[in-house]
Coordinates of C-alpha atoms in Angstrom, one line a residue:
R1 CA 17.3 -19.5 0.9
M2 CA 15.5 -16.8 -1.0
D3 CA 17.2 -13.4 -0.8
Q4 CA 20.4 -15.0 0.5
A5 CA 23.9 -15.8 -0.8
L6 CA 26.7 -17.9 0.7
L7 CA 29.9 -16.2 1.7
L8 CA 33.0 -18.2 2.6
V9 CA 35.6 -16.2 4.5
L10 CA 39.3 -17.4 4.2
N11 CA 41.6 -15.9 6.8
E12 CA 45.3 -16.3 6.0
L13 CA 46.4 -14.0 8.8
P14 CA 47.9 -15.4 12.0
A15 CA 46.4 -15.1 15.5
P16 CA 44.3 -13.7 17.0
G17 CA 41.5 -14.1 14.5
L18 CA 38.9 -11.9 12.8
N19 CA 35.4 -10.7 13.4
L20 CA 33.1 -10.2 10.4
A21 CA 30.2 -7.7 10.8
A22 CA 27.7 -6.3 8.3
R23 CA 25.3 -3.4 7.9
S24 CA 22.5 -3.3 5.4
G25 CA 22.3 -0.3 3.0
S26 CA 18.6 0.0 3.9
C27 CA 19.4 0.4 7.6
H28 CA 19.9 4.1 8.4
Q29 CA 22.4 4.9 11.1
C30 CA 22.5 1.2 12.3
L31 CA 25.1 -0.6 14.3
Y32 CA 27.1 -3.3 12.6
Q33 CA 25.9 -6.7 13.4
L34 CA 28.4 -9.5 14.0
L35 CA 28.1 -12.3 11.4
A36 CA 30.9 -14.7 12.3
F37 CA 34.3 -15.2 14.0
I38 CA 37.0 -16.3 11.6
P39 CA 39.7 -18.3 13.3
P40 CA 43.4 -17.5 12.4
S41 CA 45.3 -19.6 9.9
N42 CA 47.2 -22.7 10.8
E43 CA 50.7 -21.8 9.9
S44 CA 52.1 -25.3 10.5
L45 CA 49.6 -26.8 8.0
R46 CA 49.5 -23.7 5.9
K47 CA 45.7 -23.8 6.1
P48 CA 43.6 -20.7 6.3
G49 CA 40.9 -20.2 9.0
T50 CA 37.5 -20.5 7.4
A51 CA 33.9 -19.5 8.3
S52 CA 30.7 -19.6 6.2
V53 CA 27.9 -17.2 6.6
M54 CA 24.6 -16.4 4.8
V55 CA 24.4 -12.8 3.7
D56 CA 21.3 -10.8 2.6
T57 CA 20.9 -10.0 -1.1
Q58 CA 17.9 -7.6 -0.9
H59 CA 20.1 -4.5 -0.4
P60 CA 23.8 -3.6 -0.6
L61 CA 25.8 -4.6 2.4
T62 CA 28.8 -3.0 4.0
L63 CA 31.1 -5.7 5.4
L64 CA 33.6 -4.8 8.2
L65 CA 36.5 -7.0 9.1
N66 CA 38.4 -6.3 12.3
S67 CA 40.8 -8.0 14.6
S68 CA 39.1 -9.9 17.5
V69 CA 41.7 -8.4 19.8
G70 CA 42.1 -4.6 19.9
D71 CA 39.2 -4.0 17.5
R72 CA 41.5 -2.9 14.7
N73 CA 39.7 -2.3 11.5
L74 CA 41.3 -4.2 8.7
C75 CA 39.1 -3.6 5.7
K76 CA 35.6 -2.4 4.7
I77 CA 33.8 -3.7 1.6
Q78 CA 30.5 -2.5 0.1
Y79 CA 28.9 -5.0 -2.2
H80 CA 25.4 -6.1 -3.4
F81 CA 25.4 -9.9 -3.4
G82 CA 23.2 -11.8 -5.8
E83 CA 20.6 -14.3 -4.8
F84 CA 21.8 -17.9 -4.5
G85 CA 25.3 -16.7 -5.3
N86 CA 28.5 -18.3 -3.9
Y87 CA 31.3 -16.0 -2.9
S88 CA 34.7 -16.1 -1.2
L89 CA 36.4 -13.4 0.8
V90 CA 40.1 -13.9 1.0
V91 CA 42.0 -12.0 3.7
K92 CA 45.8 -12.0 3.5
T93 CA 48.8 -10.0 4.3
L94 CA 50.3 -7.9 1.5
S95 CA 53.4 -6.8 3.3
T96 CA 54.7 -8.0 6.6
S97 CA 56.7 -4.8 7.1
T98 CA 53.8 -2.4 6.8
Q99 CA 51.2 -4.9 8.0
S100 CA 48.9 -4.0 5.2
V101 CA 46.1 -6.4 4.5
S102 CA 44.1 -7.1 1.4
C103 CA 40.5 -8.4 1.2
D104 CA 39.6 -9.9 -2.1
L105 CA 36.0 -10.8 -3.0
I106 CA 35.8 -13.7 -5.4
I107 CA 32.7 -15.0 -7.2
N108 CA 32.7 -18.8 -7.0
E109 CA 29.3 -19.3 -8.5
G110 CA 27.2 -16.6 -10.1
P111 CA 23.8 -15.6 -8.7
I112 CA 20.6 -16.5 -10.5
N113 CA 18.4 -13.9 -12.2
S114 CA 15.4 -14.0 -9.8
Y115 CA 13.5 -11.4 -11.8
L116 CA 12.9 -13.6 -14.8
P117 CA 9.6 -15.0 -13.4
I118 CA 8.3 -11.4 -13.3
L119 CA 9.2 -10.9 -17.0
F120 CA 7.6 -14.2 -17.9
A121 CA 4.4 -13.3 -15.9
F122 CA 4.2 -9.9 -17.6
L123 CA 4.5 -11.6 -21.1
V124 CA 1.7 -14.0 -20.2
Y125 CA -0.7 -11.3 -19.1
M126 CA 0.2 -9.2 -22.1
G127 CA -0.5 -12.2 -24.3
I128 CA -3.9 -12.6 -22.7
L129 CA -4.6 -8.9 -23.2
A130 CA -3.6 -9.2 -26.8
I131 CA -5.9 -12.1 -27.4
L132 CA -8.8 -10.2 -25.8
I133 CA -8.1 -7.1 -27.9
A134 CA -7.9 -9.2 -31.1
G135 CA -11.2 -10.9 -30.2
R136 CA -12.8 -7.5 -29.7
L137 CA -11.6 -6.3 -33.1
L138 CA -12.9 -9.5 -34.7
M139 CA -16.3 -8.9 -33.2
K140 CA -16.5 -5.7 -35.1
I141 CA -16.5 -7.7 -38.4
D142 CA -20.1 -8.3 -39.4
P143 CA -19.9 -12.0 -40.4
V144 CA -18.1 -12.9 -37.2
R145 CA -20.5 -11.0 -35.1
N146 CA -23.5 -12.6 -36.8
W147 CA -22.1 -16.0 -36.3
V148 CA -21.6 -15.3 -32.6
Y149 CA -25.2 -14.0 -32.4
K150 CA -26.4 -17.3 -33.7
K151 CA -24.4 -19.4 -31.2
L152 CA -25.0 -17.3 -28.1
N153 CA -27.8 -15.5 -26.5
P154 CA -28.2 -12.3 -28.5
R155 CA -29.0 -10.0 -25.6
A156 CA -26.1 -11.2 -23.5
T157 CA -23.8 -11.2 -26.5
D158 CA -24.8 -7.6 -27.3
R159 CA -23.9 -6.6 -23.8
M160 CA -20.6 -8.4 -24.0
I161 CA -19.7 -6.9 -27.4
N162 CA -20.5 -3.4 -26.4
S163 CA -18.7 -3.7 -23.1
E164 CA -20.7 -0.9 -21.7
L165 CA -20.0 -2.1 -18.1
G166 CA -23.0 -0.2 -17.0
S167 CA -23.7 0.1 -13.3
P168 CA -26.2 -2.0 -11.4
N169 CA -29.5 -0.4 -10.4
T170 CA -28.2 1.3 -7.2
T171 CA -30.3 2.2 -4.3
D172 CA -29.8 5.3 -2.3
S173 CA -26.9 4.1 -0.2
I174 CA -24.2 5.8 1.7
N175 CA -21.7 3.0 1.1
C176 CA -18.6 3.7 -0.8
D177 CA -18.3 0.6 -2.9
P178 CA -19.8 0.7 -5.4
A179 CA -19.1 4.3 -5.8
P180 CA -22.0 6.7 -6.3
Q181 CA -23.3 7.8 -9.6
S182 CA -22.5 10.9 -11.6
W183 CA -25.1 13.5 -12.5
S184 CA -26.4 12.9 -16.0
T185 CA -29.9 14.2 -16.3
G186 CA -30.8 11.4 -18.7
S187 CA -29.6 8.5 -16.7
R188 CA -27.9 7.8 -13.4
Q189 CA -24.5 6.6 -14.6
R190 CA -21.5 5.8 -12.4
L191 CA -18.2 7.5 -12.7
R192 CA -16.3 4.4 -13.7
S193 CA -13.0 6.0 -13.1
L194 CA -13.7 5.8 -9.3
D195 CA -14.4 2.1 -9.4
T196 CA -11.4 1.5 -11.7
F197 CA -9.1 3.5 -9.3
R198 CA -10.4 1.6 -6.3
G199 CA -10.2 -1.7 -8.1
L200 CA -6.6 -1.1 -9.3
S201 CA -5.5 -0.3 -5.8
L202 CA -7.4 -3.3 -4.4
V203 CA -6.0 -5.8 -6.9
I204 CA -2.4 -4.8 -6.2
M205 CA -3.2 -4.9 -2.4
V206 CA -4.5 -8.5 -2.7
F207 CA -1.4 -9.5 -4.6
V208 CA 0.9 -7.9 -2.1
N209 CA -1.0 -9.4 0.9
Y210 CA -0.7 -12.8 -0.6
G211 CA 3.1 -12.4 -0.7
G212 CA 4.0 -10.6 -3.9
G213 CA 6.1 -13.5 -5.1
K214 CA 8.3 -12.9 -2.0
Y215 CA 10.1 -10.1 -3.7
W216 CA 11.5 -7.5 -1.3
F217 CA 10.1 -4.6 -3.3
F218 CA 6.6 -5.9 -2.9
K219 CA 7.0 -5.6 0.9
H220 CA 6.5 -2.5 3.1
E221 CA 9.5 -0.3 3.6
S222 CA 11.3 -1.0 6.9
W223 CA 10.8 2.6 8.1
N224 CA 11.5 5.9 6.3
G225 CA 12.0 6.4 2.7
K226 CA 11.4 4.7 -0.6
L227 CA 7.8 4.2 -1.7
H228 CA 7.4 0.6 -2.6
F229 CA 4.1 -0.7 -4.1
P230 CA 2.6 -1.6 -0.8
S231 CA 3.2 1.9 0.7
A232 CA 0.7 3.5 -1.7
L233 CA -2.1 1.0 -1.7
F234 CA -3.9 1.6 1.5
S235 CA -3.6 5.3 1.2
R236 CA -5.2 5.2 -2.3
F237 CA -8.0 3.2 -0.8
V238 CA -8.5 5.9 1.9
F239 CA -8.3 8.7 -0.7
I240 CA -10.9 7.2 -3.1
M241 CA -13.2 6.5 -0.1
G242 CA -13.2 10.2 0.6
T243 CA -14.0 11.0 -3.0
S244 CA -16.9 8.6 -2.9
I245 CA -18.3 10.2 0.2
A246 CA -18.6 13.6 -1.5
L247 CA -20.6 12.1 -4.3
A248 CA -22.7 9.7 -2.3
L249 CA -23.9 12.3 0.3
G250 CA -24.8 14.9 -2.3
S251 CA -26.7 12.2 -4.2
M252 CA -28.7 11.0 -1.2
L253 CA -29.7 14.5 -0.1
R254 CA -30.8 15.4 -3.6
W255 CA -33.0 12.3 -3.7
G256 CA -34.8 13.5 -0.5
S257 CA -33.0 11.6 2.3
S258 CA -32.9 13.5 5.5
K259 CA -29.6 14.2 7.2
W260 CA -30.6 12.2 10.3
K261 CA -31.3 9.2 8.0
V262 CA -28.0 9.6 6.3
L263 CA -26.2 9.9 9.7
R264 CA -27.7 6.6 10.9
K265 CA -26.4 4.9 7.8
I266 CA -23.0 6.4 8.4
L267 CA -22.9 5.2 12.0
W268 CA -24.1 1.7 11.0
R269 CA -21.6 1.3 8.2
S270 CA -18.7 2.5 10.4
F271 CA -19.7 0.1 13.1
V272 CA -19.9 -2.9 10.7
L273 CA -16.5 -2.1 9.2
I274 CA -14.8 -1.9 12.6
L275 CA -16.6 -5.0 13.8
L276 CA -15.6 -7.0 10.7
G277 CA -12.0 -5.9 11.1
I278 CA -11.8 -7.0 14.7
I279 CA -13.6 -10.3 14.7
V280 CA -13.2 -11.5 11.0
V281 CA -10.0 -10.1 9.5
N282 CA -7.6 -9.7 12.4
P283 CA -7.9 -13.1 14.2
N284 CA -6.2 -16.2 12.9
Y285 CA -8.8 -18.8 13.7
C286 CA -6.4 -21.6 12.5
L287 CA -4.6 -21.0 15.7
G288 CA -7.6 -21.4 17.9
P289 CA -10.9 -19.6 18.8
L290 CA -11.3 -15.9 19.3
S291 CA -9.6 -14.7 22.5
W292 CA -9.5 -11.2 23.9
D293 CA -6.1 -11.9 25.6
N294 CA -4.1 -11.3 22.4
L295 CA -6.7 -9.8 20.0
R296 CA -5.3 -7.0 17.8
I297 CA -7.7 -4.0 18.0
P298 CA -6.4 -1.7 15.3
G299 CA -6.5 -2.8 11.6
V300 CA -7.2 -1.8 8.1
L301 CA -11.0 -2.0 8.2
Q302 CA -11.0 -0.4 11.6
R303 CA -9.1 2.5 10.3
L304 CA -11.3 2.7 7.3
G305 CA -14.4 2.6 9.4
F306 CA -13.3 5.3 11.8
T307 CA -12.0 7.5 9.1
Y308 CA -15.2 7.1 7.1
L309 CA -17.2 8.1 10.2
V310 CA -15.3 11.3 10.8
V311 CA -15.1 12.5 7.2
A312 CA -18.6 11.5 6.3
A313 CA -20.1 13.2 9.4
L314 CA -18.0 16.3 8.7
E315 CA -19.2 16.5 5.1
L316 CA -22.8 15.8 6.1
L317 CA -22.7 18.7 8.5
F318 CA -21.8 21.2 5.7
T319 CA -23.0 19.6 2.5
R320 CA -25.8 21.1 0.4
A321 CA -28.6 19.2 -1.3
D322 CA -28.0 21.2 -4.5
S323 CA -24.6 21.5 -6.2
G324 CA -25.3 24.7 -8.1
T325 CA -22.9 27.5 -8.7
W326 CA -21.8 29.2 -5.6
E327 CA -22.8 32.9 -5.5
G328 CA -19.6 34.2 -3.9
R329 CA -16.8 36.6 -4.6
F330 CA -14.5 33.8 -5.9
P331 CA -16.5 31.4 -8.0
A332 CA -13.3 29.6 -9.0
L333 CA -13.0 28.5 -5.3
Q334 CA -16.6 27.3 -4.9
D335 CA -15.4 23.8 -3.9
I336 CA -13.3 25.3 -1.0
L337 CA -14.6 28.6 0.5
P338 CA -18.1 27.5 1.4
Y339 CA -16.5 24.7 3.5
W340 CA -14.0 26.8 5.5
P341 CA -15.2 25.2 8.8
Q342 CA -14.2 21.8 7.5
W343 CA -10.7 23.1 6.7
I344 CA -10.3 24.6 10.1
F345 CA -11.3 21.3 11.7
I346 CA -8.7 19.4 9.5
L347 CA -6.0 22.0 10.4
V348 CA -6.8 21.6 14.1
L349 CA -6.6 17.8 13.7
E350 CA -3.2 18.1 12.0
T351 CA -2.0 20.5 14.8
I352 CA -3.0 17.9 17.3
W353 CA -0.9 15.3 15.4
L354 CA 2.1 17.6 15.3
C355 CA 1.9 18.5 19.0
L356 CA 1.5 14.9 20.1
T357 CA 4.2 13.7 17.8
F358 CA 6.9 16.3 18.6
L359 CA 5.9 17.5 22.1
L360 CA 4.6 14.5 24.0
P361 CA 7.1 13.2 26.6
V362 CA 7.9 9.5 26.0
P363 CA 9.7 7.6 28.8
D364 CA 13.3 6.9 28.0
C365 CA 13.0 8.4 24.5
P366 CA 14.0 11.8 23.1
R367 CA 11.1 14.2 22.5
G368 CA 9.9 14.2 18.9
Y369 CA 11.6 10.8 18.1
L370 CA 10.4 9.4 14.8
G371 CA 12.8 6.5 14.4
P372 CA 12.4 2.7 14.4
G373 CA 14.2 1.9 17.6
G374 CA 16.2 -1.4 17.7
I375 CA 19.7 -1.0 16.2
G376 CA 18.7 2.2 14.4
D377 CA 20.2 5.5 15.5
F378 CA 23.3 3.5 16.5
G379 CA 21.3 1.6 19.1
K380 CA 20.7 4.6 21.4
Y381 CA 16.9 4.1 21.6
P382 CA 16.1 0.4 21.2
N383 CA 12.7 0.5 22.9
C384 CA 11.4 3.7 21.3
T385 CA 9.9 2.3 18.1
G386 CA 7.5 4.9 16.6
G387 CA 8.1 7.5 19.3
A388 CA 4.9 9.0 20.5
A389 CA 2.7 7.0 18.2
G390 CA 3.9 3.7 19.6
Y391 CA 3.8 5.0 23.1
I392 CA 0.2 6.1 22.8
D393 CA -0.9 2.7 21.4
R394 CA 1.0 0.8 24.1
L395 CA -0.5 3.0 26.8
L396 CA -4.2 3.0 25.6
L397 CA -4.4 -0.4 23.9
G398 CA -1.8 -2.5 25.6
E399 CA 1.1 -4.3 23.9
K400 CA -0.9 -7.6 23.4
H401 CA -3.6 -5.8 21.4
M402 CA -1.2 -4.4 18.9
Y403 CA 0.6 -5.7 15.8
Q404 CA 3.4 -7.9 16.9
H405 CA 5.6 -8.1 13.8
P406 CA 6.2 -4.6 12.4
S407 CA 8.2 -4.1 9.3
S408 CA 11.0 -2.5 11.3
G409 CA 11.6 -5.8 13.1
V410 CA 13.7 -7.4 10.3
T411 CA 16.0 -4.6 9.2
Y412 CA 16.2 -2.7 12.5
Q413 CA 15.7 -5.7 14.8
S414 CA 13.2 -3.8 16.9
T415 CA 11.5 -5.9 19.6
M416 CA 8.7 -3.5 20.6
P417 CA 5.3 -4.2 19.1
Y418 CA 4.2 -1.4 16.8
D419 CA 0.9 -1.0 15.0
P420 CA 0.9 0.8 11.6
E421 CA -2.8 1.3 11.9
G422 CA -2.5 2.8 15.4
I423 CA -4.4 5.6 17.0
L424 CA -2.2 8.6 16.2
G425 CA -1.8 7.7 12.5
T426 CA -5.6 7.6 12.2
I427 CA -5.6 11.4 12.4
N428 CA -3.6 11.6 9.2
S429 CA -5.7 9.0 7.5
I430 CA -8.6 11.4 8.1
V431 CA -6.6 14.1 6.4
M432 CA -6.0 11.8 3.5
A433 CA -9.6 11.0 3.1
F434 CA -10.5 14.7 3.4
L435 CA -8.2 15.4 0.4
G436 CA -10.0 12.6 -1.5
L437 CA -13.2 14.3 -0.4
Q438 CA -11.9 17.4 -2.1
A439 CA -11.4 15.5 -5.4
G440 CA -15.1 14.4 -5.1
K441 CA -16.2 18.0 -4.6
I442 CA -14.3 19.0 -7.7
T443 CA -16.1 16.4 -9.8
L444 CA -19.4 17.5 -8.2
F445 CA -19.1 21.3 -8.6
Y446 CA -17.6 21.1 -12.1
K447 CA -19.8 18.3 -13.5
D448 CA -19.8 18.2 -17.3
Q449 CA -16.6 20.3 -17.3
P450 CA -13.8 17.7 -17.7
K451 CA -11.2 20.4 -18.5
Q452 CA -12.0 22.1 -15.2
I453 CA -11.9 18.9 -13.3
M454 CA -8.6 17.8 -14.7
S455 CA -6.9 21.2 -14.3
R456 CA -7.9 21.2 -10.6
F457 CA -6.6 17.7 -10.1
V458 CA -3.3 18.9 -11.6
I459 CA -3.2 21.9 -9.3
W460 CA -3.9 19.8 -6.2
G461 CA -1.3 17.3 -7.2
L462 CA 1.3 20.2 -7.5
V463 CA 0.3 21.7 -4.2
T464 CA 0.5 18.5 -2.3
G465 CA 3.7 17.6 -4.1
I466 CA 5.4 21.0 -3.2
I467 CA 4.4 20.5 0.5
S468 CA 6.0 17.1 0.4
A469 CA 9.2 18.5 -1.1
I470 CA 9.4 21.1 1.6
L471 CA 8.7 18.7 4.5
T472 CA 11.2 16.1 3.3
K473 CA 13.8 18.4 1.7
C474 CA 13.5 15.9 -1.2
S475 CA 15.6 13.4 0.9
K476 CA 14.9 10.0 2.5
E477 CA 16.1 10.7 6.0
E478 CA 17.2 14.4 6.3
G479 CA 13.8 16.2 6.0
F480 CA 11.8 17.9 8.7
I481 CA 9.3 15.1 8.6
P482 CA 10.4 12.0 6.5
I483 CA 8.0 10.0 4.4
N484 CA 6.9 7.1 6.7
K485 CA 4.0 4.7 6.0
N486 CA 4.2 3.2 9.5
L487 CA 3.7 6.5 11.2
W488 CA 1.4 7.9 8.5
S489 CA 3.5 11.1 8.7
V490 CA 2.0 14.2 7.2
S491 CA 4.7 14.1 4.4
Y492 CA 3.5 10.6 3.6
V493 CA -0.1 11.9 3.3
T494 CA 0.8 14.8 1.0
T495 CA 3.0 12.6 -1.2
M496 CA 0.4 9.9 -1.5
S497 CA -2.2 12.5 -2.2
C498 CA -0.1 14.0 -4.9
F499 CA 0.2 10.6 -6.6
A500 CA -3.5 9.9 -6.1
F501 CA -4.6 13.1 -7.7
I502 CA -2.4 12.4 -10.8
L503 CA -3.5 8.8 -11.0
L504 CA -7.1 9.7 -10.7
L505 CA -6.6 12.4 -13.4
L506 CA -5.1 9.8 -15.8
I507 CA -7.9 7.2 -15.2
Y508 CA -10.6 9.8 -15.4
Y509 CA -9.3 11.0 -18.7
L510 CA -9.0 7.5 -20.2
V511 CA -12.2 6.0 -18.8
D512 CA -14.8 8.8 -18.4
V513 CA -13.6 11.5 -20.8
K514 CA -12.1 9.8 -23.8
K515 CA -13.7 6.4 -23.1
W516 CA -10.6 4.7 -24.5
W517 CA -10.6 2.2 -21.7
S518 CA -13.7 0.6 -20.1
G519 CA -11.9 0.2 -16.8
A520 CA -11.8 -3.6 -17.1
P521 CA -10.7 -5.7 -15.4
F522 CA -10.1 -3.5 -12.4
L523 CA -13.7 -2.1 -12.5
Y524 CA -15.2 -5.4 -11.3
P525 CA -13.3 -5.7 -7.9
G526 CA -13.7 -2.0 -7.5
M527 CA -17.5 -2.4 -7.5
N528 CA -17.3 -5.2 -4.9
S529 CA -14.3 -4.0 -2.9
I530 CA -15.4 -4.9 0.7
L531 CA -16.3 -8.5 -0.4
V532 CA -13.0 -8.9 -2.2
Y533 CA -10.9 -7.5 0.6
I534 CA -12.6 -9.6 3.4
G535 CA -12.8 -12.7 1.2
H536 CA -9.1 -12.6 0.3
Q537 CA -8.2 -12.3 3.9
V538 CA -10.6 -15.1 5.2
F539 CA -9.7 -17.6 2.5
A540 CA -6.0 -16.8 2.2
N541 CA -4.9 -20.2 3.4
Y542 CA -7.4 -22.3 1.5
F543 CA -7.2 -24.0 -1.9
P544 CA -7.3 -22.7 -4.7
F545 CA -5.8 -19.5 -3.3
K546 CA -3.0 -21.5 -1.7
W547 CA -1.4 -24.9 -2.1
K548 CA 1.7 -26.8 -1.0
M549 CA 4.7 -25.9 -3.0
Q550 CA 7.4 -28.2 -4.3
D551 CA 10.1 -25.6 -3.7
S552 CA 9.2 -23.0 -1.1
Q553 CA 12.5 -21.1 -1.8
S554 CA 11.4 -20.4 -5.4
H555 CA 10.3 -16.9 -6.4
A556 CA 8.7 -18.5 -9.5
E557 CA 6.4 -20.7 -7.5
H558 CA 5.4 -18.0 -5.0
L559 CA 4.7 -15.6 -7.9
T560 CA 2.6 -18.2 -9.7
Q561 CA 0.6 -18.9 -6.6
N562 CA 0.1 -15.2 -5.7
L563 CA -0.9 -14.2 -9.2
T564 CA -3.3 -17.1 -9.5
A565 CA -5.0 -16.2 -6.2
T566 CA -5.2 -12.5 -7.3
T567 CA -6.6 -13.4 -10.7
L568 CA -9.2 -15.7 -9.1
W569 CA -10.6 -12.8 -7.1
V570 CA -10.8 -10.7 -10.3
I571 CA -12.7 -13.5 -12.0
I572 CA -15.0 -13.9 -8.9
S573 CA -15.7 -10.2 -8.9
Y574 CA -16.5 -10.3 -12.7
I575 CA -18.9 -13.2 -12.2
L576 CA -20.6 -11.3 -9.4
Y577 CA -20.8 -8.2 -11.6
R578 CA -22.4 -10.2 -14.5
R579 CA -25.0 -11.5 -12.0
R580 CA -25.5 -8.0 -10.6
I581 CA -24.5 -9.1 -7.1
F582 CA -22.9 -6.4 -5.0
W583 CA -22.2 -6.6 -1.3
K584 CA -23.2 -3.4 0.4
I585 CA -22.8 -2.4 4.1

């Protein structure tokens, strides 16, 4: 199967036989897991004992061979097997006097290069991009442009050629997609970098949710550590939502909306997001009608809705209708000092998270436990997945109303349900959105000053990056608070915020400052993000987004299907953009 190789073990040793165990390199402080018993050799027939096992190819493995009696370790091998490879492990005696044993790993059939489909897909998309760029350059030639004018509608063609990608005629709305306008006195233009940032994160999220070609690096990390693509996507969505809140609230208040009217819109939008998450996105209606018995309560839209409610209400309480220069002692901090009560509130929230995480007593678990449970930590705490975060969810929500298949289940073999969008982690998603809110305030207070905006993005990126380095000690497992997407640890928030500030800086420079990039094609799904997200979830199992494969164990087929489905949603969002159709909540 995908991500597996065949290992044939040949035992030339006499009785009593061998035990073969393995431990994945991605499994921190894990117990060895028994793979097979290898019978002893048949000396009369001079035939070795054999056993065949499937081994994982996603991460390096440590193989341990020991005697089935006495538990004597004979050899330990570290090796990264290749997908669909065929291997033999020959165990034999080197010297009968010293009883020394050799374990030789032989490659019978080499593995395949499972990454070639990614290279091919990259070349295809680069070819499409090259064709589009060439077409754009051709349209700058007068005879070609005039010929196109004659064949197509001149007005529509002019819009296509210029690729202005202008915003629709927005109404005063508190919704965060599309993002609010910037502050040109001549026209109400959008900051296209915000839509591009959101759309880029959303497109990758759709691709990953559809399967990511079944590649392991497009899956969530089992627990602590490396930041795969999926680990950063939701956090960026939360970050840019906070940025949009700052711009939208200021815009609405400047256009005369009362705070009570804005608050009603905040409450309504939060309610709708949470409701959509519970009754539309979470249930699998292919398995039957909606039932409360096993309905998952937390979820992506639920967390977005609640985070939006808290951060938007907090900003509404302290925002000002005018964004003029602050007349204080430190004008360089005009986007921070006037809002000191907000910072106190966020610090109190973070203190609550720290106290609950490290001080709350959890039955049968060590206080402050942050591990995955299962076979992790040498199997000492098998039912402690997530520590206080998992305990609070099980206590308040009930096990049946949580996510039943956490990412720790495969590598760490944890059996307890754990919800990555649970209650305790929502505190830090609020902190993440608040840091995004700070990015919005920077663009608001330093409008028409791109150098000031970019320099502050760099400063905030450095600050959050330094905090992450201190919390993690620049290590995967040995820090004070490891980076963990399942827990939404504070180090995860600061690390993702660091990346978000730098990425937003880059996109802002390319799209809004230099205008070297229009933001396409990510701009289009970014302006219809709620529709694309809900749509890709609801229609995930329907043609043309999914079809029956000829070889379900082929990365190439999965990658083709997932890229096709993702591209279709980009095309749909482009068509909706051209028709000026935007779904607002």
